[in-house]
Short mmCIF file of C-alpha atoms and ligand atoms in Angstrom, two decimals:
data_model
loop_
_atom_site.label_atom_id
_atom_site.label_comp_id
_atom_site.label_asym_id
_atom_site.label_seq_id
_atom_site.Cartn_x
_atom_site.Cartn_y
_atom_site.Cartn_z
CA UNK A 159 -17.85 -2.64 23.72
CA UNK A 160 -19.64 -3.92 20.64
CA UNK A 161 -19.58 -3.16 16.92
CA UNK A 162 -22.95 -1.72 15.90
CA UNK A 163 -22.34 -0.82 12.23
CA UNK A 164 -19.82 -0.86 9.39
CA UNK A 165 -20.37 2.25 7.29
CA UNK A 166 -18.87 2.29 3.81
CA UNK A 167 -18.36 5.46 1.78
CA UNK A 168 -17.09 5.46 -1.80
CA UNK A 169 -14.90 8.48 -2.50
CA UNK A 170 -14.30 9.22 -6.15
CA UNK A 171 -12.75 12.02 -8.20
CA UNK A 172 -15.08 13.55 -10.83
CA UNK A 173 -12.87 12.10 -13.59
CA UNK A 174 -11.33 8.64 -13.28
CA UNK A 175 -8.90 7.44 -15.96
CA UNK A 176 -7.72 3.87 -16.68
CA UNK A 177 -4.07 4.70 -15.86
CA UNK A 178 -1.72 3.58 -13.06
CA UNK A 179 -3.09 6.05 -10.51
CA UNK A 180 -4.64 3.91 -7.76
CA UNK A 181 -6.10 6.78 -5.80
CA UNK A 182 -8.74 8.15 -8.08
CA UNK A 183 -11.25 6.42 -5.84
CA UNK A 184 -11.22 4.55 -2.55
CA UNK A 185 -13.49 2.88 -0.02
CA UNK A 186 -13.60 4.73 3.29
CA UNK A 187 -14.72 2.45 6.13
CA UNK A 188 -16.08 3.61 9.47
CA UNK A 189 -16.64 0.91 12.09
CA UNK A 190 -19.11 2.22 14.68
CA UNK A 191 -19.25 0.98 18.28
CA UNK A 192 -21.90 1.21 21.00
CA UNK A 193 -19.67 3.53 23.07
CA UNK A 194 -19.38 6.12 20.31
CA UNK A 195 -15.83 5.26 19.22
CA UNK A 196 -15.52 5.14 15.42
CA UNK A 197 -12.62 3.32 13.77
CA UNK A 198 -11.43 4.58 10.38
CA UNK A 199 -10.12 2.31 7.62
CA UNK A 200 -9.45 2.29 3.89
CA UNK A 201 -9.69 -0.58 1.42
CA UNK A 202 -8.35 -1.00 -2.12
CA UNK A 203 -9.45 -1.29 -4.87
CA UNK A 204 -12.70 -1.16 -6.93
CA UNK A 205 -14.61 0.37 -4.00
CA UNK A 206 -18.04 -0.46 -5.43
CA UNK A 207 -17.15 -4.17 -5.33
CA UNK A 208 -15.61 -3.96 -1.85
CA UNK A 209 -18.69 -2.14 -0.52
CA UNK A 210 -20.86 -4.96 -1.85
CA UNK A 211 -18.63 -7.58 -0.19
CA UNK A 212 -19.08 -5.80 3.14
CA UNK A 213 -22.84 -5.20 2.79
CA UNK A 214 -23.76 -8.61 1.30
CA UNK A 215 -26.24 -10.83 3.16
CA UNK A 216 -25.50 -14.43 4.12
CA UNK A 217 -25.22 -16.69 1.08
CA UNK A 218 -24.04 -19.84 2.84
CA UNK A 219 -21.75 -20.78 5.76
CA UNK A 220 -18.54 -19.94 3.90
CA UNK A 221 -19.92 -16.99 1.94
CA UNK A 222 -21.18 -14.20 4.18
CA UNK A 223 -21.08 -10.41 4.00
CA UNK A 224 -18.40 -8.95 6.28
CA UNK A 225 -20.68 -6.50 8.08
CA UNK A 226 -22.97 -9.33 9.10
CA UNK A 227 -19.93 -11.19 10.51
CA UNK A 228 -18.62 -8.38 12.74
CA UNK A 229 -21.70 -6.49 13.96
CA UNK A 230 -22.43 -7.47 17.58
CA UNK A 231 -18.83 -8.57 18.19
CA UNK A 232 -16.19 -7.05 20.48
CA UNK A 233 -13.97 -4.86 18.21
CA UNK A 234 -10.90 -5.50 20.35
CA UNK A 235 -10.87 -9.20 19.38
CA UNK A 236 -9.09 -8.26 16.17
CA UNK A 237 -7.37 -11.56 15.46
CA UNK A 238 -10.56 -13.49 16.14
CA UNK A 239 -12.50 -11.18 13.82
CA UNK A 240 -9.88 -11.49 11.07
CA UNK A 241 -10.07 -15.27 11.27
CA UNK A 242 -13.87 -15.16 11.37
CA UNK A 243 -14.07 -12.98 8.23
CA UNK A 244 -11.52 -15.17 6.43
CA UNK A 245 -13.20 -18.45 7.41
CA UNK A 246 -16.69 -17.30 6.46
CA UNK A 247 -15.71 -16.07 2.99
CA UNK A 248 -13.64 -19.08 1.94
CA UNK A 249 -15.79 -19.81 -1.10
CA UNK A 250 -15.70 -16.30 -2.58
CA UNK A 251 -12.54 -15.10 -0.88
CA UNK A 252 -9.10 -16.30 0.25
CA UNK A 253 -7.42 -13.77 -2.09
CA UNK A 254 -8.28 -10.62 -4.06
CA UNK A 255 -11.28 -8.39 -3.43
CA UNK A 256 -12.57 -10.12 -0.28
CA UNK A 257 -9.16 -9.77 1.37
CA UNK A 258 -9.01 -6.12 0.21
CA UNK A 259 -12.32 -5.53 2.02
CA UNK A 260 -11.16 -7.39 5.17
CA UNK A 261 -8.06 -5.14 5.10
CA UNK A 262 -10.13 -1.97 5.44
CA UNK A 263 -12.14 -3.33 8.37
CA UNK A 264 -8.97 -4.58 10.06
CA UNK A 265 -7.35 -1.11 9.85
CA UNK A 266 -10.50 0.41 11.42
CA UNK A 267 -10.42 -2.18 14.25
CA UNK A 268 -6.83 -1.22 15.13
CA UNK A 269 -7.92 2.44 15.16
CA UNK A 270 -10.70 1.53 17.62
CA UNK A 271 -8.25 -0.45 19.80
CA UNK A 272 -6.00 2.63 20.00
CA UNK A 273 -8.81 5.08 20.66
CA UNK A 274 -10.33 2.81 23.34
CA UNK A 275 -7.01 2.44 25.18
CA UNK A 276 -5.55 5.90 24.52
CA UNK A 277 -2.53 4.34 22.78
CA UNK A 278 -1.08 4.81 19.30
CA UNK A 279 -1.31 1.69 17.11
CA UNK A 280 2.48 1.25 17.09
CA UNK A 281 2.40 0.94 20.89
CA UNK A 282 -0.24 -1.79 20.62
CA UNK A 283 1.97 -3.62 18.12
CA UNK A 284 4.71 -3.87 20.73
CA UNK A 285 6.23 -0.40 20.66
CA UNK A 286 8.04 1.71 18.10
CA UNK A 287 11.65 1.05 17.13
CA UNK A 288 11.79 4.45 15.45
CA UNK A 289 9.92 7.76 15.42
CA UNK A 290 10.11 8.30 11.69
CA UNK A 291 10.57 6.38 8.45
CA UNK A 292 12.32 7.51 5.27
CA UNK A 293 9.93 8.17 2.40
CA UNK A 294 10.54 7.61 -1.26
CA UNK A 295 8.85 9.98 -3.69
CA UNK A 296 6.53 7.90 -5.85
CA UNK A 297 5.26 9.35 -9.11
CA UNK A 298 3.81 8.13 -12.38
CA UNK A 299 6.04 8.14 -15.43
CA UNK A 300 6.02 11.55 -17.16
CA UNK A 301 5.28 12.14 -20.80
CA UNK A 302 8.84 13.18 -21.66
CA UNK A 303 12.39 12.66 -20.43
CA UNK A 304 12.68 16.38 -19.62
CA UNK A 305 9.57 16.24 -17.43
CA UNK A 306 10.89 13.22 -15.52
CA UNK A 307 14.29 14.81 -14.86
CA UNK A 308 12.71 18.13 -13.86
CA UNK A 309 10.38 16.39 -11.38
CA UNK A 310 13.17 14.24 -9.98
CA UNK A 311 15.31 17.31 -9.37
CA UNK A 312 12.40 18.92 -7.54
CA UNK A 313 11.86 15.84 -5.33
CA UNK A 314 15.56 15.85 -4.45
CA UNK A 315 15.37 19.55 -3.58
CA UNK A 316 12.31 18.73 -1.42
CA UNK A 317 14.57 16.43 0.63
CA UNK A 318 13.68 12.98 -0.76
CA UNK A 319 16.61 10.56 -0.82
CA UNK A 320 14.80 8.10 -3.03
CA UNK A 321 12.61 8.59 -6.10
CA UNK A 322 10.44 6.19 -8.09
CA UNK A 323 8.70 6.53 -11.44
CA UNK A 324 6.15 3.99 -12.56
CA UNK A 325 3.75 2.69 -15.17
CA UNK A 326 2.90 4.78 -18.27
CA UNK A 327 5.26 3.96 -21.14
CA UNK A 328 7.80 2.17 -18.93
CA UNK A 329 8.62 -1.29 -20.23
CA UNK A 330 7.46 -0.66 -23.78
CA UNK A 331 10.96 0.19 -25.03
CA UNK A 332 13.89 -1.08 -23.00
CA UNK A 333 16.49 1.24 -24.59
CA UNK A 334 14.40 4.32 -23.75
CA UNK A 335 13.99 3.21 -20.11
CA UNK A 336 17.74 2.71 -19.79
CA UNK A 337 18.40 6.12 -21.32
CA UNK A 338 15.95 7.70 -18.87
CA UNK A 339 17.64 6.14 -15.85
CA UNK A 340 21.05 7.19 -17.21
CA UNK A 341 19.81 10.79 -17.37
CA UNK A 342 18.22 10.54 -13.92
CA UNK A 343 21.44 9.26 -12.40
CA UNK A 344 23.43 12.02 -14.09
CA UNK A 345 21.00 14.65 -12.77
CA UNK A 346 20.64 13.30 -9.22
CA UNK A 347 24.20 12.18 -8.51
CA UNK A 348 25.13 9.05 -6.55
CA UNK A 349 23.35 9.84 -3.25
CA UNK A 350 19.71 9.51 -4.33
CA UNK A 351 18.15 6.05 -4.70
CA UNK A 352 16.34 5.50 -8.01
CA UNK A 353 13.52 2.97 -8.37
CA UNK A 354 11.65 1.94 -11.49
CA UNK A 355 8.13 0.45 -11.45
CA UNK A 356 7.12 -1.27 -14.69
CA UNK A 357 3.63 -2.07 -13.36
CA UNK A 358 2.43 -3.83 -16.50
CA UNK A 359 4.04 -7.20 -17.34
CA UNK A 360 6.71 -7.31 -20.05
CA UNK A 361 8.39 -10.39 -21.60
CA UNK A 362 10.97 -12.10 -19.38
CA UNK A 363 13.64 -11.51 -22.01
CA UNK A 364 13.06 -7.72 -21.91
CA UNK A 365 12.92 -7.70 -18.13
CA UNK A 366 16.25 -9.54 -18.01
CA UNK A 367 17.87 -7.10 -20.43
CA UNK A 368 16.51 -4.14 -18.46
CA UNK A 369 17.60 -5.53 -15.09
CA UNK A 370 21.13 -6.15 -16.36
CA UNK A 371 21.54 -2.74 -18.02
CA UNK A 372 20.08 -0.84 -15.05
CA UNK A 373 22.74 -2.18 -12.71
CA UNK A 374 25.23 0.28 -14.29
CA UNK A 375 23.16 3.08 -12.70
CA UNK A 376 22.79 1.45 -9.30
CA UNK A 377 18.99 1.16 -9.40
CA UNK A 378 17.60 0.42 -5.92
CA UNK A 379 14.94 -1.93 -7.27
CA UNK A 380 13.11 -2.83 -10.45
CA UNK A 381 9.44 -3.31 -9.58
CA UNK A 382 6.86 -5.64 -11.13
CA UNK A 383 8.38 -6.31 -14.55
CA UNK A 384 6.48 -9.64 -14.76
CA UNK A 385 2.95 -10.90 -14.22
CA UNK A 386 2.15 -11.40 -10.51
CA UNK A 387 1.30 -15.01 -11.42
CA UNK A 388 4.59 -15.72 -13.20
CA UNK A 389 6.44 -17.01 -10.17
CA UNK A 390 8.71 -19.23 -12.28
CA UNK A 391 9.65 -16.16 -14.32
CA UNK A 392 10.42 -14.19 -11.16
CA UNK A 393 12.57 -17.03 -9.82
CA UNK A 394 14.58 -17.04 -13.05
CA UNK A 395 14.88 -13.25 -13.17
CA UNK A 396 15.91 -12.87 -9.52
CA UNK A 397 18.62 -15.51 -10.00
CA UNK A 398 20.37 -13.67 -12.86
CA UNK A 399 19.49 -10.02 -12.17
CA UNK A 400 22.19 -7.77 -10.66
CA UNK A 401 19.40 -5.25 -9.94
CA UNK A 402 17.15 -6.13 -6.96
CA UNK A 403 13.64 -7.15 -8.08
CA UNK A 404 10.57 -6.08 -6.07
CA UNK A 405 6.92 -7.17 -6.27
CA UNK A 406 3.82 -7.85 -4.21
CA UNK A 407 1.41 -4.90 -4.42
CA UNK A 408 -1.16 -7.14 -6.15
CA UNK A 409 -0.68 -10.04 -3.72
CA UNK A 410 -2.80 -10.76 -0.65
CA UNK A 411 -2.43 -12.78 2.58
CA UNK A 412 0.59 -14.50 4.14
CA UNK A 413 -0.18 -17.50 1.92
CA UNK A 414 0.29 -15.44 -1.23
CA UNK A 415 3.46 -13.83 0.08
CA UNK A 416 4.85 -17.19 1.11
CA UNK A 417 4.53 -18.21 -2.55
CA UNK A 418 6.17 -14.99 -3.77
CA UNK A 419 9.11 -15.56 -1.45
CA UNK A 420 9.49 -19.33 -1.81
CA UNK A 421 8.55 -19.96 -5.44
CA UNK A 422 9.18 -16.47 -6.86
CA UNK A 423 12.43 -16.14 -4.87
CA UNK A 424 11.70 -12.44 -4.33
CA UNK A 425 13.97 -10.66 -1.87
CA UNK A 426 11.95 -7.43 -1.73
CA UNK A 427 8.21 -7.66 -1.09
CA UNK A 428 5.68 -4.82 -1.24
CA UNK A 429 2.45 -5.72 0.57
CA UNK A 430 -0.22 -3.02 0.70
CA UNK A 431 -1.96 -2.92 4.10
CA UNK A 432 -5.26 -1.78 2.52
CA UNK A 433 -5.22 -4.79 0.16
CA UNK A 434 -3.13 -7.64 1.56
CA UNK A 435 -5.13 -8.24 4.74
CA UNK A 436 -4.76 -5.16 6.93
CA UNK A 437 -2.32 -4.48 9.75
CA UNK A 438 -2.99 -7.92 11.28
CA UNK A 439 -1.99 -9.84 8.16
CA UNK A 440 0.86 -7.62 6.98
CA UNK A 441 2.36 -7.89 10.45
CA UNK A 442 2.45 -11.66 9.95
CA UNK A 443 3.93 -11.16 6.47
CA UNK A 444 6.57 -8.84 7.95
CA UNK A 445 7.54 -11.49 10.50
CA UNK A 446 7.85 -14.10 7.76
CA UNK A 447 9.96 -11.74 5.63
CA UNK A 448 12.21 -10.94 8.55
CA UNK A 449 12.78 -14.61 9.29
CA UNK A 450 13.81 -15.21 5.69
CA UNK A 451 15.97 -12.10 5.26
CA UNK A 452 13.51 -10.62 2.77
CA UNK A 453 13.18 -6.83 2.66
CA UNK A 454 9.73 -5.31 3.27
CA UNK A 455 9.08 -2.04 1.43
CA UNK A 456 5.29 -1.66 1.55
CA UNK A 457 3.13 -0.35 -1.24
CA UNK A 458 1.16 2.67 -0.03
CA UNK A 459 -0.14 4.48 -3.08
CA UNK A 460 -3.40 5.59 -1.53
CA UNK A 461 -4.77 8.06 0.99
CA UNK A 462 -3.30 9.19 4.32
CA UNK A 463 -5.45 6.53 6.06
CA UNK A 464 -3.35 3.76 4.52
CA UNK A 465 -0.18 5.79 4.92
CA UNK A 466 -0.80 6.24 8.66
CA UNK A 467 -1.48 2.50 9.10
CA UNK A 468 1.72 1.74 7.16
CA UNK A 469 3.77 4.09 9.32
CA UNK A 470 2.52 2.52 12.56
CA UNK A 471 3.51 -0.95 11.35
CA UNK A 472 6.83 0.17 9.87
CA UNK A 473 7.69 1.85 13.17
CA UNK A 474 7.71 -1.62 14.74
CA UNK A 475 9.45 -3.87 12.18
CA UNK A 476 13.17 -4.62 12.31
CA UNK A 477 14.11 -3.12 8.93
CA UNK A 478 12.24 -0.11 7.57
CA UNK A 479 14.27 1.20 4.66
CA UNK A 480 11.50 3.14 2.96
CA UNK A 481 7.79 3.83 2.88
CA UNK A 482 6.18 4.82 -0.42
CA UNK A 483 4.94 8.42 -0.51
CA UNK A 484 2.59 9.28 -3.37
CA UNK A 485 3.51 12.77 -4.61
CA UNK A 486 0.51 13.20 -6.92
CA UNK A 487 -1.46 16.42 -6.50
CA UNK A 488 -4.84 14.86 -5.78
CA UNK A 489 -7.38 15.99 -3.13
CA UNK A 490 -8.00 12.38 -1.97
CA UNK A 491 -4.24 12.22 -1.30
CA UNK A 492 -3.62 15.67 0.12
CA UNK A 493 -6.91 16.82 1.67
CA UNK A 494 -8.56 13.78 3.25
CA UNK A 495 -7.29 14.55 6.76
CA UNK A 496 -7.50 17.71 8.85
CA UNK A 497 -3.76 17.32 9.41
CA UNK A 498 -2.38 15.73 6.23
CA UNK A 499 0.75 13.60 6.56
CA UNK A 500 3.71 15.55 5.18
CA UNK A 501 7.31 14.70 4.40
CA UNK A 502 9.93 16.64 6.34
CA UNK A 503 13.54 16.33 5.26
CA UNK A 504 12.74 13.08 3.46
CA UNK A 505 11.10 11.48 6.52
CA UNK A 506 7.55 10.77 7.68
CA UNK A 507 6.75 11.09 11.38
CA UNK A 508 4.96 8.25 13.14
CA UNK A 509 1.96 9.59 15.10
CA UNK A 510 1.82 9.28 18.88
CA UNK A 511 -1.88 10.10 19.03
CA UNK A 512 -4.37 7.37 20.04
CA UNK A 513 -5.27 4.87 17.30
CA UNK A 514 -4.03 5.76 13.85
CA UNK A 515 -3.85 9.38 15.01
CA UNK A 516 -5.88 10.72 12.11
CA UNK A 517 -8.97 12.89 11.77
CA UNK A 518 -11.00 13.02 8.57
CA UNK A 519 -11.60 16.31 6.79
CA UNK A 520 -15.37 15.92 6.51
CA UNK A 521 -15.58 18.65 3.89
CA UNK A 522 -13.34 16.63 1.56
CA UNK A 523 -15.28 13.46 2.38
CA UNK A 524 -18.61 15.15 1.55
CA UNK A 525 -17.27 16.69 -1.67
CA UNK A 526 -16.02 13.41 -3.15
CA UNK A 527 -18.62 10.99 -1.81
CA UNK A 528 -20.18 8.99 -4.64
CA UNK A 529 -23.95 8.91 -4.19
CA UNK A 530 -25.08 5.34 -4.64
CA UNK A 531 -28.76 5.72 -3.78
MG1 MG B 768 3.93 -0.58 -8.23
#
């Protein structure tokens, strides 16, 4: 079997706003083979840039377009192809957008491996330790306290045992954030885990104050209060914070996560499979985290393609406390597959179908495809 093409399709909502919603657009990747099997992947973010990274011609030995590197190769040599893409983009890549693009191709290669062998991806990763994974409801911060409490109550009624709000005005006024969590805890009772995602960096002093005050309400984790590059700040915060600190959705590769864990002292990491290097790389990151007693709670604020890849991996890792479930009402979230992934009783089922076990809804794909010609 050989790879004959890497097709890239930009999906984009008619209106895209500069807010914290990471699924207003995405890059859909279809890796075509000479036997007719097509692997499906998704890459984040800035799909126009990622498409260019895939389609680019050779520039020099260590700067080559990804399509050029994989066409003609055996798609089942996934590790070899990952290393080849990494090695031949060293000048432009190593982190960021190039790794995001590699991630999408890697996911598609695992889908091909599963379809070619009739096995679900979790089986190819060594076999599932569980059939389902608990989901946390992940939403953007509302415009008022009432809205946030009303939504949280609804998520709890829907069966979620953990709820996260993120971005928006969070972090701009520490006292208001604390008041919001106090109200959330009062509304939800002690059984539901509450998470807070600041998303945009705030001063270390404010983050420290927030982390200390939030511990009174048993917050499960405080996410990304600092710049992803402020590892010294994270190390200081983690040392004194009674609230667990989480980060990593903007990080890529095992090298980046090694830094987050060793220099940033983070004890909860959140790699995103469609950004950090695909299933191949996040599996390595998961092994590293496990060896160091670090908790892995992946970022998966994207389409059901990423969510399915995340579930297959999380089915096979030792500790799988939660997977992020984006609750936004958005057709790229809810209508991209013929059988969308749904939460039942707070849990997400891991598919036993070959590959990722997903089938694209071609009507949705056609409707939101951005014409680039
Ligand atoms: Mg986040």
